[in-house]
Coordinates of C-alpha atoms in Angstrom, one line a residue:
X108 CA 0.0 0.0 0.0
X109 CA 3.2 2.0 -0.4
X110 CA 1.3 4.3 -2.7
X111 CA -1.1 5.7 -1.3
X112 CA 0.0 9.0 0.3
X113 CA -0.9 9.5 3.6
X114 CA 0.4 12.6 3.6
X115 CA -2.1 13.8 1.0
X116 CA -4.7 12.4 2.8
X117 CA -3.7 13.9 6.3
X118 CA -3.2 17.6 4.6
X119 CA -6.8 17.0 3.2
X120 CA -8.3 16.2 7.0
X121 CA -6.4 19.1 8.0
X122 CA -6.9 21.4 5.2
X123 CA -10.9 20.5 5.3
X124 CA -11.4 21.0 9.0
X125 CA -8.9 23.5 10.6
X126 CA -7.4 25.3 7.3
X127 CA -8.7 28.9 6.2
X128 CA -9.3 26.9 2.1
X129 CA -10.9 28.5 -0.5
X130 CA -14.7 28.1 -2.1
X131 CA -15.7 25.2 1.0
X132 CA -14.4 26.8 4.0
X133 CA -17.9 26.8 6.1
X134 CA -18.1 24.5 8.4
X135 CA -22.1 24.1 8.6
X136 CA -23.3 21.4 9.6
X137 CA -23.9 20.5 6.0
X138 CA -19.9 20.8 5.2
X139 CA -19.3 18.7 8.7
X140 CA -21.8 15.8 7.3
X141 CA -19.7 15.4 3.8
X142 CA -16.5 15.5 4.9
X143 CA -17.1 13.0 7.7
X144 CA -18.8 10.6 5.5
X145 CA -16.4 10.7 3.0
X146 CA -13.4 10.1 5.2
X147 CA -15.4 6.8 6.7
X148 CA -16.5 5.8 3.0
X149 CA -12.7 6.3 1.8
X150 CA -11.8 4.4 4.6
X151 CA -14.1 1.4 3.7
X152 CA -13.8 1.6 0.2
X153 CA -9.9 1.9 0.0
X154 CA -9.7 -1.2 2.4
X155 CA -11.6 -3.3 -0.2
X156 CA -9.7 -1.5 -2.7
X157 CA -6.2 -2.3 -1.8
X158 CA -7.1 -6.4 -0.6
X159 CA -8.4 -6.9 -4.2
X160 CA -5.2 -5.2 -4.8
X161 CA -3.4 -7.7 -2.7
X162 CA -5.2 -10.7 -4.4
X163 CA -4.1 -9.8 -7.5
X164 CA -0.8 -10.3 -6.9
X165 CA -1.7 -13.9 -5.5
X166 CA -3.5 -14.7 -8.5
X167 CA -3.8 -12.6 -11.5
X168 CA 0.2 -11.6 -11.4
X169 CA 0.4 -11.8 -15.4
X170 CA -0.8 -8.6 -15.1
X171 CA 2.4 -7.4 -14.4
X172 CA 3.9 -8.4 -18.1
X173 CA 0.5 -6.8 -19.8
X174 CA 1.6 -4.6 -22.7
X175 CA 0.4 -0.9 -23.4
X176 CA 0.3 -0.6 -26.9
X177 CA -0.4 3.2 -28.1
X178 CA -2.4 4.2 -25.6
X179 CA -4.7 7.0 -26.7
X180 CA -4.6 10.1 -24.0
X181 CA -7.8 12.7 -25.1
X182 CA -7.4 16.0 -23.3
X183 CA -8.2 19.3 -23.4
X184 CA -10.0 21.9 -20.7
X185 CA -13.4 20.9 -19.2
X186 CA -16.1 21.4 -21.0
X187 CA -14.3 21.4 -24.2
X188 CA -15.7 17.6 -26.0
X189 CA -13.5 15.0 -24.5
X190 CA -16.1 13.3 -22.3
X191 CA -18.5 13.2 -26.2
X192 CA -15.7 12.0 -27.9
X193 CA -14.1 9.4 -25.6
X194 CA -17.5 8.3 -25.9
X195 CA -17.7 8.1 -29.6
X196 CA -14.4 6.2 -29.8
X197 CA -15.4 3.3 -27.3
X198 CA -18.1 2.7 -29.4
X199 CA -14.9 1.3 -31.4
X200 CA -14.2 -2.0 -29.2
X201 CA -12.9 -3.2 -32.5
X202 CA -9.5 -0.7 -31.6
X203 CA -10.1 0.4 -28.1
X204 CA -10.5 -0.9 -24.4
X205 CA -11.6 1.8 -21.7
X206 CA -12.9 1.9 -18.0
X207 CA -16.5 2.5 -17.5
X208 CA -16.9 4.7 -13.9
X209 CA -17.5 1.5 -11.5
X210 CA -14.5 -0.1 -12.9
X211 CA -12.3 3.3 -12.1
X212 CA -14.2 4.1 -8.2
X213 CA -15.1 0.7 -7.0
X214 CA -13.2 -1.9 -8.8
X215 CA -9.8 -1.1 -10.1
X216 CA -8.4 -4.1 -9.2
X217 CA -8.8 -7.9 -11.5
X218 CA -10.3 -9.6 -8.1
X219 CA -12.9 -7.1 -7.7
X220 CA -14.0 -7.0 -11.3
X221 CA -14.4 -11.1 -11.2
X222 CA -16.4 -10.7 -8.0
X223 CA -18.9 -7.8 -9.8
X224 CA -18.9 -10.0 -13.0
X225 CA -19.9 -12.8 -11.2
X226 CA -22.8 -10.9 -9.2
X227 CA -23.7 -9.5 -12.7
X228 CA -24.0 -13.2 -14.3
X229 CA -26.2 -14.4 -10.7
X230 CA -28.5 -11.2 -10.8
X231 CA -29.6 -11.6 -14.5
X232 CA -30.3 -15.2 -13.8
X233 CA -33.0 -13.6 -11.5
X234 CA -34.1 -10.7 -13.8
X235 CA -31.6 -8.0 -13.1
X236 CA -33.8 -6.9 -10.0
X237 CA -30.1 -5.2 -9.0
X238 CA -29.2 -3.6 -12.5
X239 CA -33.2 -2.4 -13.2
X240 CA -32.3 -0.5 -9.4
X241 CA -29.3 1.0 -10.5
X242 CA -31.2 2.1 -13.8
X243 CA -33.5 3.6 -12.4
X244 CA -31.4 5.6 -9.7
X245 CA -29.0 6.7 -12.6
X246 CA -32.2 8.3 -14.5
X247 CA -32.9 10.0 -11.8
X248 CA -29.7 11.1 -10.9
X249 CA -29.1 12.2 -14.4
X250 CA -32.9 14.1 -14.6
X251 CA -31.3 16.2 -11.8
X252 CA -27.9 17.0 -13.3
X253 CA -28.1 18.7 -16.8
X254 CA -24.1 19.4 -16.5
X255 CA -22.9 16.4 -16.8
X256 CA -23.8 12.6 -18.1
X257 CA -22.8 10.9 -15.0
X258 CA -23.4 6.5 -15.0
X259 CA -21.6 4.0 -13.3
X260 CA -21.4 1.9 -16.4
X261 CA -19.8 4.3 -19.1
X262 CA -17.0 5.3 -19.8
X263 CA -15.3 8.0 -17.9
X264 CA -12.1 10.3 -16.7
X265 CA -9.5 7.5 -14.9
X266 CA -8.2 10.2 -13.5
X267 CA -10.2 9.2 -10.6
X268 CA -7.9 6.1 -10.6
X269 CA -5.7 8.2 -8.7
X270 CA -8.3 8.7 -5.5
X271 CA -7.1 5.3 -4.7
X272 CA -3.7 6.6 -3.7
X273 CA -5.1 10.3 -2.9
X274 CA -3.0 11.5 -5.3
X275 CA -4.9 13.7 -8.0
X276 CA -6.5 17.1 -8.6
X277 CA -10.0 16.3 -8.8
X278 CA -9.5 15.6 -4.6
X279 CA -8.8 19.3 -4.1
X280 CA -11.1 20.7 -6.7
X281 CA -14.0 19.1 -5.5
X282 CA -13.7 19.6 -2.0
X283 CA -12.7 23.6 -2.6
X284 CA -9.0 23.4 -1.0
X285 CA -7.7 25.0 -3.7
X286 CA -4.0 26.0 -2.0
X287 CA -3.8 22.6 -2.8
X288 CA -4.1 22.1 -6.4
X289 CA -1.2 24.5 -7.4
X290 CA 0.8 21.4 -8.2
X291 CA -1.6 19.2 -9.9
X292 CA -2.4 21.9 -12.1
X293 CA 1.0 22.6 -13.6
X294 CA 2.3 19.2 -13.0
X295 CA 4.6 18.4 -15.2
X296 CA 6.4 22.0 -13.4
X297 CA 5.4 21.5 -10.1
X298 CA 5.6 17.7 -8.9
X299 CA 8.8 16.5 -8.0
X300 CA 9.7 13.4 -10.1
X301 CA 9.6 11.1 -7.5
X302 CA 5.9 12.1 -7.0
X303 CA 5.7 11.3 -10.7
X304 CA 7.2 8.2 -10.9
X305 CA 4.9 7.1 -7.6
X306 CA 1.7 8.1 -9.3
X307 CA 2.2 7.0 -13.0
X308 CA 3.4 4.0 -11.5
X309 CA 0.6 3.2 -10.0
X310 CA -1.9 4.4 -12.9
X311 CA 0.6 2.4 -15.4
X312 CA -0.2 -0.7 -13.2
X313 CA -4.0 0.2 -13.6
X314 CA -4.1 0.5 -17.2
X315 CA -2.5 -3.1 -17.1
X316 CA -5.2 -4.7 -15.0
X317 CA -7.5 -3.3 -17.0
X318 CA -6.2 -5.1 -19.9
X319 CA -5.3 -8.3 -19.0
X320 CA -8.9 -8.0 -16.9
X321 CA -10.4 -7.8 -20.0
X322 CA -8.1 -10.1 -22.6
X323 CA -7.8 -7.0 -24.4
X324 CA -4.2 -7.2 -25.7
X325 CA -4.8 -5.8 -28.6
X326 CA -6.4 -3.0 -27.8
X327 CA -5.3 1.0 -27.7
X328 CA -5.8 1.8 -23.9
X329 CA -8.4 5.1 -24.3
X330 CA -8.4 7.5 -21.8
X331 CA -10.3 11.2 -21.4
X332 CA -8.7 13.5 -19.0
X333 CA -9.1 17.0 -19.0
X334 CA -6.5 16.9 -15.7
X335 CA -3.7 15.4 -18.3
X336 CA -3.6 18.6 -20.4
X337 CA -0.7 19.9 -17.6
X338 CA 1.3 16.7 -17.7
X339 CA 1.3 15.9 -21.4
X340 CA 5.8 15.7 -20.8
X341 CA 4.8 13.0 -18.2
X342 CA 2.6 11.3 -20.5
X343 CA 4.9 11.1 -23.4
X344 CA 7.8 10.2 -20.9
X345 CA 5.7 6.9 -19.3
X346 CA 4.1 6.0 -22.6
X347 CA 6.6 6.5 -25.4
X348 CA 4.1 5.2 -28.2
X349 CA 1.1 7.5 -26.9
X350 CA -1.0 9.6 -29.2
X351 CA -2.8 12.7 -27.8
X352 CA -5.8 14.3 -28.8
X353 CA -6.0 17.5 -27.7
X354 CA -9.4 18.8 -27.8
X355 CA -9.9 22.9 -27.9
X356 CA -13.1 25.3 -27.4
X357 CA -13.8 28.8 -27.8
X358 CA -12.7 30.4 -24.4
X359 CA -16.3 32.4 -24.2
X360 CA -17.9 28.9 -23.9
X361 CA -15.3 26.7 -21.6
X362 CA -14.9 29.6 -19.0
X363 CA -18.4 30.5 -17.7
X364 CA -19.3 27.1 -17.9
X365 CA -16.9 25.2 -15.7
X366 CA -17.1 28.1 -13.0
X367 CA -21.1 27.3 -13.0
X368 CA -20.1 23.1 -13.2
X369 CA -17.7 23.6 -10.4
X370 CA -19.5 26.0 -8.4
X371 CA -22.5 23.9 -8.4
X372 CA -20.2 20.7 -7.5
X373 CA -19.1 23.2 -4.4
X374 CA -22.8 23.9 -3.5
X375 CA -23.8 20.6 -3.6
X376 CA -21.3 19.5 -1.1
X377 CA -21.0 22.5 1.2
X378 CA -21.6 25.9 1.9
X379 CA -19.0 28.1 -0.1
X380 CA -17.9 31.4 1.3
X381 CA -18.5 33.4 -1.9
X382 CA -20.4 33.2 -5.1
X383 CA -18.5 31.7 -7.7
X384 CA -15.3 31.6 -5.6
X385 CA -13.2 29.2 -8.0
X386 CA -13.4 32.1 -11.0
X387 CA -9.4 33.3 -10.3
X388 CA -8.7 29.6 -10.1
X389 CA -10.4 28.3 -13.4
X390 CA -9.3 31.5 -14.9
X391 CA -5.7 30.7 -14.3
X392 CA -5.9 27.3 -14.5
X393 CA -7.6 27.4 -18.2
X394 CA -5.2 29.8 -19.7
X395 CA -2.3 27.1 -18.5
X396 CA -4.3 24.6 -19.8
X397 CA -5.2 26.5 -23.2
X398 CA -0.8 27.4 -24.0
X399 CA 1.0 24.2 -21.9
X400 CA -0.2 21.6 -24.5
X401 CA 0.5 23.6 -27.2
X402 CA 3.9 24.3 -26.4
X403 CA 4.6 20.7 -25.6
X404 CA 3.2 19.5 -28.8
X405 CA 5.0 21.7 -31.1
X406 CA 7.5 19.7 -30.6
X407 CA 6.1 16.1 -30.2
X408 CA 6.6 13.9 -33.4
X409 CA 3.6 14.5 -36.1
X410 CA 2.0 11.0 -35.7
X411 CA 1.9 11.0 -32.3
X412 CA -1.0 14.0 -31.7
X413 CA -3.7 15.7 -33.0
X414 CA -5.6 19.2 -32.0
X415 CA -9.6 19.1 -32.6
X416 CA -11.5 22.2 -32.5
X417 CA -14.4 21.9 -30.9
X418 CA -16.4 22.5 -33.6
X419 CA -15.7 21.0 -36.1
X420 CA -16.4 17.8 -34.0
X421 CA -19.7 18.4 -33.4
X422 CA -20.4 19.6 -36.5
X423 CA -19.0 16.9 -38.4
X424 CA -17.9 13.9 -35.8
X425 CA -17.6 11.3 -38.6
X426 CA -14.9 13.9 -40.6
X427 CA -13.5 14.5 -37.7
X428 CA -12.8 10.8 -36.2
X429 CA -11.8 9.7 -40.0
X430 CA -8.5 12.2 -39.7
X431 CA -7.8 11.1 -35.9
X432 CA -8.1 7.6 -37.6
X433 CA -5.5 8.8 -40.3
X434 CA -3.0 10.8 -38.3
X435 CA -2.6 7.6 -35.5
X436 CA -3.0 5.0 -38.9
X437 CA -5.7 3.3 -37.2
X438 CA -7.9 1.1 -39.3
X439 CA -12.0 2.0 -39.2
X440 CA -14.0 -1.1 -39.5
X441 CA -17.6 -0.7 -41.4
X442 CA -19.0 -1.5 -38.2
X443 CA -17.7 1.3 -36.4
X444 CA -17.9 3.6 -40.0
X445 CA -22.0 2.9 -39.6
X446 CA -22.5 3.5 -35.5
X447 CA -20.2 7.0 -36.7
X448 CA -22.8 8.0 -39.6
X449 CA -25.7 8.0 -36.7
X450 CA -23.8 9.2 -34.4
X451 CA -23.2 12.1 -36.4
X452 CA -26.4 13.0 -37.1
X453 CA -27.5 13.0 -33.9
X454 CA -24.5 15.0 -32.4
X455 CA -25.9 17.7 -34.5
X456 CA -29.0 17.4 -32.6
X457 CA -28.2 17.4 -29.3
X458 CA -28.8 20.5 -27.3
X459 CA -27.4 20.9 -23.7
X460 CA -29.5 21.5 -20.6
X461 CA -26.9 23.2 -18.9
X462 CA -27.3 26.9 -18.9
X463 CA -24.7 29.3 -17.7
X464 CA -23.2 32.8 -19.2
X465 CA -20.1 34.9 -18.6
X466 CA -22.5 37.9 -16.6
X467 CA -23.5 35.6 -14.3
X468 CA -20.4 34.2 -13.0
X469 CA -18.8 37.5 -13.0
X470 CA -16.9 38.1 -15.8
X471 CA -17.3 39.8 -19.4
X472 CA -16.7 39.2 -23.0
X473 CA -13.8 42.0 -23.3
X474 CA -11.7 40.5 -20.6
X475 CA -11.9 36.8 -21.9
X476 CA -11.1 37.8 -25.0
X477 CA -7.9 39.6 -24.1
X478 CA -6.6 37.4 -21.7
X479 CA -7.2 34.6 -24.3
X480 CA -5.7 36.6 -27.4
X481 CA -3.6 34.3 -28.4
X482 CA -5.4 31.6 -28.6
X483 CA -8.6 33.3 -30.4
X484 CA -6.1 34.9 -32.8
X485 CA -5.0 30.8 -33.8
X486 CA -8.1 29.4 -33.9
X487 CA -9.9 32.3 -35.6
X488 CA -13.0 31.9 -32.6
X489 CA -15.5 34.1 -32.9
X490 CA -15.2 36.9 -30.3
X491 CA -18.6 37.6 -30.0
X492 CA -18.8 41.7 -30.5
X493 CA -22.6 41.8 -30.5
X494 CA -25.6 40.7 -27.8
X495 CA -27.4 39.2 -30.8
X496 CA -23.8 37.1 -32.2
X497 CA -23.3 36.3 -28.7
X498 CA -26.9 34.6 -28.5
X499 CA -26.6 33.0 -31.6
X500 CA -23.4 31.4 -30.9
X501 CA -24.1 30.5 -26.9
X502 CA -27.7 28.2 -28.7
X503 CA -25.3 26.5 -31.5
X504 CA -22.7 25.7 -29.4
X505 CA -24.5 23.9 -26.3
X506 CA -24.3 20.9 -28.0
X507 CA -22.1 18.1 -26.5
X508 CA -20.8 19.8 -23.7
X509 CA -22.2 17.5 -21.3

């Protein structure tokens, strides 16, 4: 259980009840009530975690000599596509092999996964009273959350992988401790390279299970993580034969929307001191987000990335995923061609329920715009100068944000 960082875990305790923080920093009763839960539940849930963990290395241990081959890292800022097209590109189990959410919370390890497969097989001997449950708690889960598709059985960000050592951004974003998120935000600057090694070790080891869990040898390893944009010098330095996908969105669009996701995360779990408290952070965090990549990738070899506007993938998905196929020299099988033609179609469709705009968290078009010249100026996104271009714009570009 080497690791898992206590010390992350202890600064977090600390941090949530006795430090000054930022966004969370009320201790109501509320507050009190979610961080006490979720220290007992981390408790419990890490104790399975790490003895399916153990068993592994008792019984699955050919894990160990599972080969990565290409793995496929998407990234990008929040609220920019990657969680629609990671989506899209599982549909693709001819090429790729993923983690759907209650593989990456509750059952990273081999031993776990046999134990849920086996309840799986048992309950839809007796008509999937269990999975109908969960089905119905998802819908209305999801009927309540317009921000973002949320299910235990698709596919989703393994960054949460990481929770299992306490050792990733989405710990201190959540929970508002933002003092604490300096590092994870510029990683590839900030954390030392013994940290590194620790953590990529352990979400190399990860990727394996997964894997070998699933005879999926073959397969490119697909990943969507919006928190890898900082450490794409990491990425290429623990997986050699990676390609990147690094997905980018008009500024006016990713901005006000993750401040309203993330201050409504904040809400949700607490009491926040101040209305939209995270705005400095996600503004400073985004613009790293928006130039690091692109710096790194200048560089990287040709094959081995490719930038996606926004866009153009909702606009035309199947155009889109045919030049990702051709830059990587992927094959795309008829099968997959077919579920891309409707998916497609219906990307163009889709219309967002989660509202937001840059007046109501506090910030205007004029300073978005400046801050974000440079990356306006090389994606030629529209700036917006009128009320009735800004309209227009904010009710074509809801789609697949979610």
């Amino acid at each position: 259980m080497t690791a898992f960082s206590v010390k992350n875990f202890v600064t977090f305790i600390y941090a949530a009840f006795l430090g000054e923080g930022t966004g969370n920093s009320q201790l109501t009763p509320k507050r009190i009530l979610y961080l006490v839960s979720t220290c007992l539940f981390i408790v419990l849930l890490e104790t399975v975690v790490w003895i399916g963990f153990a068993l592994d290395e008792i019984f699955f241990k050919g894990y160990r000599s599972q080969r990565i081959r290409q793995p496929v890292f998407i990234v990008g800022n929040p609220r920019s596509g990657t969680t629609f097209l990671q989506r899209l590109l599982a549909k693709d189990r001819r090429n790729f092999a993923c983690m759907d959410m209650w593989e990456i919370l509750f059952a990273p390890a081999i031993s776990l996964r046999k134990l849920v497969w086996l309840l799986s097989t048992w309950d839809r001997r007796l008509g999937g009273p269990l999975c109908n449950c969960l089905s119905r708690w998802e819908r209305r889960w999801q009927k309540e959350n317009a921000m973002h598709d949320i299910a235990l059985r698709k596919p989703e960000e393994d960054q949460y992988l990481l929770t299992h050592i306490w050792s990733t951004l989405a710990i201190w974003q959540i929970s508002g401790i933002l003092e604490e998120a300096g590092a994870y935000t510029h990683f590839d600057q900030a954390v030392s390279e013994a940290e590194k090694k620790r953590i990529m070790a352990f979400y190399e080891r990860c990727i394996k299970r997964h894997l070998y869990a699933h005879d999926a040898a073959d397969k490119h390893y697909l990943s969507k993580n919006p928190s890898s944009s900082p450490r794409i010098q990491t990425l290429y330095q623990f997986f050699p034969d990676a390609k990147i996908i690094y997905l980018v969105r008009n500024p006016l669009d990713v901005i006000p929307s993750y401040i309203s996701l993330l201050d409504a995360t904040w809400r949700l779990l607490g009491d926040p001191t101040e209305e939209y408290g995270c705005r400095d952070y996600v503004l400073e965090m985004t613009q790293h987000w928006y130039r690091y990549p692109l710096s790194q990738l200048r560089t990287a070899r040709r094959e081995s990335y490719v930038i996606v506007k926004f866009d153009d993938l909702v606009h035309n998905a199947r155009q889109t995923v045919e030049e990702i196929y051709a830059r990587f020299g992927f094959e795309l099988g008829p099968a997959f061609a077919r579920v891309l033609r409707a998916e497609t179609e219906k990307a163009r469709r889709y219309n967002s329920g989660h509202k937001y705009s840059l007046q109501e968290v506090g910030l205007s078009r004029e300073q978005i715009v400046s801050d974000y010249e440079d990356i306006f100026e090389r994606f030629g996104f529209d700036t917006r100068e009128t009320e009735e271009e800004h309209q227009k714009e904010r009710s074509r570009q809801r789609a697949l944000e979610s």
